[in-house]
Amino acid sequence: MAAGAPRGLVSVFPSPPELGASLCQLLLQEEARALASPRRRFALALSGGGLVSLLARELPRAPALRAQQWLLAFCDERLLDFGDPESTYGAYRTNLLSKISIPEKQVLAINPSLPVEQAAEDYARKLKEEFPEDDVPIFDVLILGVGPDGHTASLFPDHPLLEEEEKIVAAISDSPKPPPERVTLTLPVLNAARTVVFVATGDGKAAVLKRILETDEKDPLPAARVQPHSGRLLWFLDEAAAGELTGPVEKHSVL
């Protein structure tokens, strides 16, 4: 991460199930906070991958969930039909959304039938309509993953999109990770959130997490560039992902 930048609070759990249960507890706490505020809405942005199964296992069982008052968006999306198994929205639609009673009109997704640049512009328009008073959308919670190369959302190392400061949504047509065409939130949106949570599991993430969390780099990896301006930064890791960390962490036992 950038020299002197705070790394956030690192929480380590015995395994993904314990991590998932605590993540859902956090979402319920932040939901309650948001719904008690003048906004009366809980704005959440999710990433895909393994996060889908973590949330699908826990959230439908949460008795206090008030998904009818959610606004749900996605941190990035592949330009694929929603029926494709690699579609983030498609995965959530199949595994979670039908189980938590969130109104369809409150789920913001890309239009995968558009060319990638138009899909990004259309998604940005949808976000601006939902956050009319904000220059940059401010999510209550934004949950990110991190790749073994340090990418997050669809922001990849050494890519020009890391320098984007004007657009809230960007198209990428040369993703080093297939498929090449994607739509992603930009760093200004990620860093505007009230709470950002990185979720990482498995020993395949251990080396890059040590680099992000315990190394100062002149040219930080994309995940290390996520430093909320006024919000908080949390890391939820299982023991395997945290295996190479030597700094202080908050360890959690089985709930």
Coordinates of C-alpha atoms in Angstrom, one line a residue:
M1 CA 0.0 0.0 0.0
A2 CA 1.0 3.6 -0.3
A3 CA 3.6 4.7 2.2
G4 CA 1.9 5.8 5.5
A5 CA -1.6 4.7 4.4
P6 CA -3.7 3.0 7.0
R7 CA -4.3 -0.6 6.2
G8 CA -7.7 -0.9 8.0
L9 CA -8.8 -3.4 10.5
V10 CA -7.9 -7.0 9.7
S11 CA -10.1 -9.7 11.1
V12 CA -9.2 -13.4 10.7
F13 CA -11.7 -16.3 11.0
P14 CA -11.1 -20.0 11.3
S15 CA -12.8 -20.8 8.0
P16 CA -15.1 -19.3 5.3
P17 CA -18.4 -20.3 7.2
E18 CA -17.4 -18.3 10.3
L19 CA -16.3 -15.4 8.0
G20 CA -19.6 -15.5 6.2
A21 CA -21.6 -15.4 9.4
S22 CA -19.7 -12.4 10.7
L23 CA -20.0 -10.6 7.4
C24 CA -23.7 -11.0 7.5
Q25 CA -23.8 -9.7 11.0
L26 CA -21.9 -6.7 9.8
L27 CA -24.4 -6.1 7.0
L28 CA -27.3 -6.3 9.4
Q29 CA -25.6 -3.7 11.7
E30 CA -24.9 -1.4 8.8
E31 CA -28.4 -1.9 7.4
A32 CA -29.9 -0.8 10.8
R33 CA -27.6 2.2 10.8
A34 CA -28.5 3.3 7.3
L35 CA -32.3 2.7 7.8
A36 CA -32.2 4.8 11.0
S37 CA -30.5 7.7 9.1
P38 CA -32.4 10.3 7.1
R39 CA -31.6 8.3 3.9
R40 CA -33.9 5.5 5.0
R41 CA -32.2 3.2 2.6
F42 CA -29.3 0.7 2.7
A43 CA -27.1 1.1 -0.4
L44 CA -24.9 -2.0 -0.9
A45 CA -22.5 -2.9 -3.7
L46 CA -21.3 -6.5 -4.1
S47 CA -18.5 -8.3 -5.9
G48 CA -18.9 -11.8 -7.3
G49 CA -16.8 -14.9 -7.1
G50 CA -16.8 -16.8 -3.8
L51 CA -18.7 -14.0 -2.1
V52 CA -21.9 -15.2 -3.8
S53 CA -21.9 -18.5 -1.9
L54 CA -20.9 -16.9 1.4
L55 CA -23.8 -14.5 1.3
A56 CA -26.3 -17.0 -0.2
R57 CA -25.6 -19.4 2.7
E58 CA -26.1 -16.8 5.5
L59 CA -28.3 -13.9 4.4
P60 CA -31.6 -15.7 3.8
R61 CA -31.5 -17.1 7.4
A62 CA -31.1 -13.6 8.9
P63 CA -34.4 -12.9 10.7
A64 CA -34.0 -9.1 10.9
L65 CA -33.2 -8.6 7.2
R66 CA -35.1 -5.7 5.6
A67 CA -34.1 -6.2 2.0
Q68 CA -37.2 -4.3 0.8
Q69 CA -35.3 -1.1 1.7
W70 CA -32.1 -2.0 0.0
L71 CA -30.5 -0.6 -3.1
L72 CA -28.2 -3.2 -4.5
A73 CA -25.5 -2.7 -7.2
F74 CA -22.4 -4.6 -8.3
C75 CA -18.8 -3.5 -8.1
D76 CA -18.1 -4.9 -11.6
E77 CA -19.6 -7.2 -14.1
R78 CA -18.6 -9.2 -17.1
L79 CA -20.3 -8.3 -20.4
L80 CA -22.1 -11.7 -20.6
D81 CA -25.7 -12.8 -20.8
F82 CA -27.2 -13.1 -17.3
G83 CA -27.7 -16.8 -18.0
D84 CA -23.9 -17.4 -18.3
P85 CA -22.4 -19.0 -15.2
E86 CA -19.7 -16.3 -15.1
S87 CA -22.3 -13.5 -14.8
T88 CA -22.1 -11.9 -11.4
Y89 CA -25.7 -10.6 -11.5
G90 CA -26.8 -14.0 -12.8
A91 CA -25.1 -15.8 -9.9
Y92 CA -26.8 -13.6 -7.4
R93 CA -30.1 -13.8 -9.1
T94 CA -30.0 -17.6 -9.0
N95 CA -28.5 -18.1 -5.5
L96 CA -29.6 -15.2 -3.4
L97 CA -32.0 -12.5 -4.7
S98 CA -35.0 -14.7 -5.0
K99 CA -34.5 -15.6 -1.3
I100 CA -34.3 -12.2 0.3
S101 CA -37.4 -10.4 -1.1
I102 CA -35.5 -7.4 -2.6
P103 CA -37.6 -5.6 -5.2
E104 CA -36.3 -6.1 -8.7
K105 CA -36.4 -2.4 -9.4
Q106 CA -33.9 -1.8 -6.5
V107 CA -31.3 -4.1 -8.1
L108 CA -29.0 -2.2 -10.5
A109 CA -27.4 -4.3 -13.2
I110 CA -25.7 -3.6 -16.5
N111 CA -27.4 -4.1 -19.8
P112 CA -25.2 -6.9 -21.3
S113 CA -26.8 -6.5 -24.8
L114 CA -25.1 -3.1 -25.2
P115 CA -21.5 -2.6 -26.5
V116 CA -19.2 -2.4 -23.5
E117 CA -18.7 1.4 -23.6
Q118 CA -22.5 2.0 -23.8
A119 CA -23.1 -0.6 -21.1
A120 CA -20.8 1.4 -18.8
E121 CA -22.5 4.7 -19.7
D122 CA -25.9 3.1 -19.1
Y123 CA -24.9 1.7 -15.7
A124 CA -23.4 5.1 -14.7
R125 CA -26.8 6.7 -15.6
K126 CA -28.7 4.3 -13.4
L127 CA -26.3 5.0 -10.5
K128 CA -26.7 8.8 -10.9
E129 CA -30.4 8.5 -10.9
E130 CA -30.3 6.7 -7.5
F131 CA -27.7 9.1 -6.0
P132 CA -29.0 12.4 -7.4
E133 CA -27.4 14.5 -4.6
D134 CA -24.0 13.0 -4.8
D135 CA -21.3 13.8 -7.3
V136 CA -20.0 10.3 -6.7
P137 CA -22.3 7.6 -5.4
I138 CA -21.8 6.9 -1.7
F139 CA -22.6 3.3 -0.7
D140 CA -23.2 2.4 2.9
V141 CA -21.2 -0.9 2.4
L142 CA -19.1 -2.0 -0.6
I143 CA -17.7 -5.5 -0.5
L144 CA -14.7 -6.3 -2.6
G145 CA -12.5 -9.3 -3.4
V146 CA -8.9 -9.3 -4.3
G147 CA -7.2 -11.4 -6.9
P148 CA -3.8 -13.2 -6.6
D149 CA -2.4 -10.3 -8.8
G150 CA -3.8 -7.7 -6.5
H151 CA -6.7 -6.6 -8.7
T152 CA -10.1 -5.7 -7.3
A153 CA -13.4 -5.2 -9.1
S154 CA -12.1 -5.0 -12.7
L155 CA -9.2 -2.7 -11.8
F156 CA -6.0 -4.5 -12.8
P157 CA -2.3 -3.8 -12.1
D158 CA -0.7 -1.2 -14.4
H159 CA -4.0 -0.5 -16.2
P160 CA -4.9 3.0 -17.2
L161 CA -8.2 2.8 -15.4
L162 CA -6.4 3.1 -12.1
E163 CA -5.9 6.8 -13.0
E164 CA -9.5 7.4 -13.8
E165 CA -10.8 10.4 -11.8
E166 CA -13.9 11.6 -13.7
K167 CA -16.0 8.6 -14.6
I168 CA -17.8 6.7 -11.8
V169 CA -18.2 3.6 -14.1
A170 CA -15.7 2.6 -16.7
A171 CA -15.6 0.0 -19.5
I172 CA -12.7 -2.3 -19.9
S173 CA -12.2 -4.2 -23.2
D174 CA -8.7 -5.6 -22.5
S175 CA -9.1 -7.4 -19.2
P176 CA -6.1 -9.6 -18.5
K177 CA -8.5 -12.0 -16.9
P178 CA -11.2 -13.5 -19.2
P179 CA -13.6 -12.4 -20.4
P180 CA -11.9 -9.2 -21.8
E181 CA -15.0 -7.0 -21.8
R182 CA -16.2 -5.8 -18.4
V183 CA -17.8 -2.8 -16.6
T184 CA -16.4 -1.6 -13.3
L185 CA -16.9 1.0 -10.6
T186 CA -13.8 3.3 -10.5
L187 CA -11.6 4.1 -7.6
P188 CA -13.5 7.4 -6.8
V189 CA -16.6 5.4 -6.1
L190 CA -14.8 2.7 -4.1
N191 CA -13.1 5.3 -2.0
A192 CA -16.3 7.2 -1.3
A193 CA -18.1 4.4 0.5
R194 CA -18.9 4.6 4.2
T195 CA -17.6 1.1 4.8
V196 CA -15.4 -1.0 2.5
V197 CA -14.9 -4.7 3.2
F198 CA -12.4 -6.8 1.5
V199 CA -13.1 -10.5 1.7
A200 CA -10.4 -13.1 0.9
T201 CA -10.2 -16.8 1.5
G202 CA -7.7 -19.5 0.7
D203 CA -3.9 -19.8 0.7
G204 CA -3.8 -18.6 -2.9
K205 CA -4.4 -15.1 -1.6
A206 CA -1.8 -15.2 1.2
A207 CA 1.2 -13.8 -0.7
V208 CA -0.6 -10.9 -2.3
L209 CA -2.3 -10.0 1.0
K210 CA 1.0 -9.8 2.8
R211 CA 2.2 -7.5 0.0
I212 CA -0.9 -5.3 0.2
L213 CA -1.1 -5.1 4.0
E214 CA 2.5 -5.2 5.1
T215 CA 4.5 -3.6 2.3
D216 CA 4.9 0.0 1.3
E217 CA 5.1 0.3 -2.5
K218 CA 5.7 3.3 -4.7
D219 CA 3.2 1.9 -7.2
P220 CA 0.6 0.2 -5.1
L221 CA -1.5 -2.7 -6.4
P222 CA -5.2 -1.8 -7.2
A223 CA -6.6 -3.3 -3.9
A224 CA -4.0 -1.2 -2.0
R225 CA -5.4 1.9 -3.6
V226 CA -8.7 1.5 -1.9
Q227 CA -8.5 3.9 1.0
P228 CA -11.9 5.3 1.8
H229 CA -11.7 9.1 2.2
S230 CA -14.0 9.3 5.3
G231 CA -15.3 5.7 5.7
R232 CA -13.7 2.7 7.3
L233 CA -11.7 -0.1 5.7
L234 CA -12.1 -3.7 6.9
W235 CA -10.4 -6.9 5.8
F236 CA -12.3 -10.2 6.5
L237 CA -9.8 -13.1 5.9
D238 CA -9.8 -16.8 6.7
E239 CA -6.8 -18.3 8.4
A240 CA -5.4 -19.7 5.1
A241 CA -5.5 -16.2 3.4
A242 CA -3.9 -14.6 6.4
G243 CA -1.2 -17.3 6.6
E244 CA 1.7 -15.0 5.7
L245 CA 0.7 -12.0 7.7
T246 CA 3.0 -11.1 10.6
G247 CA 1.4 -7.8 11.8
P248 CA -1.4 -7.5 14.3
V249 CA -4.8 -8.9 13.4
E250 CA -8.0 -9.4 15.2
K251 CA -8.7 -13.2 15.5
H252 CA -12.2 -14.6 15.8
S253 CA -13.2 -18.0 17.1
V254 CA -16.2 -20.1 16.0
L255 CA -19.4 -18.1 16.6

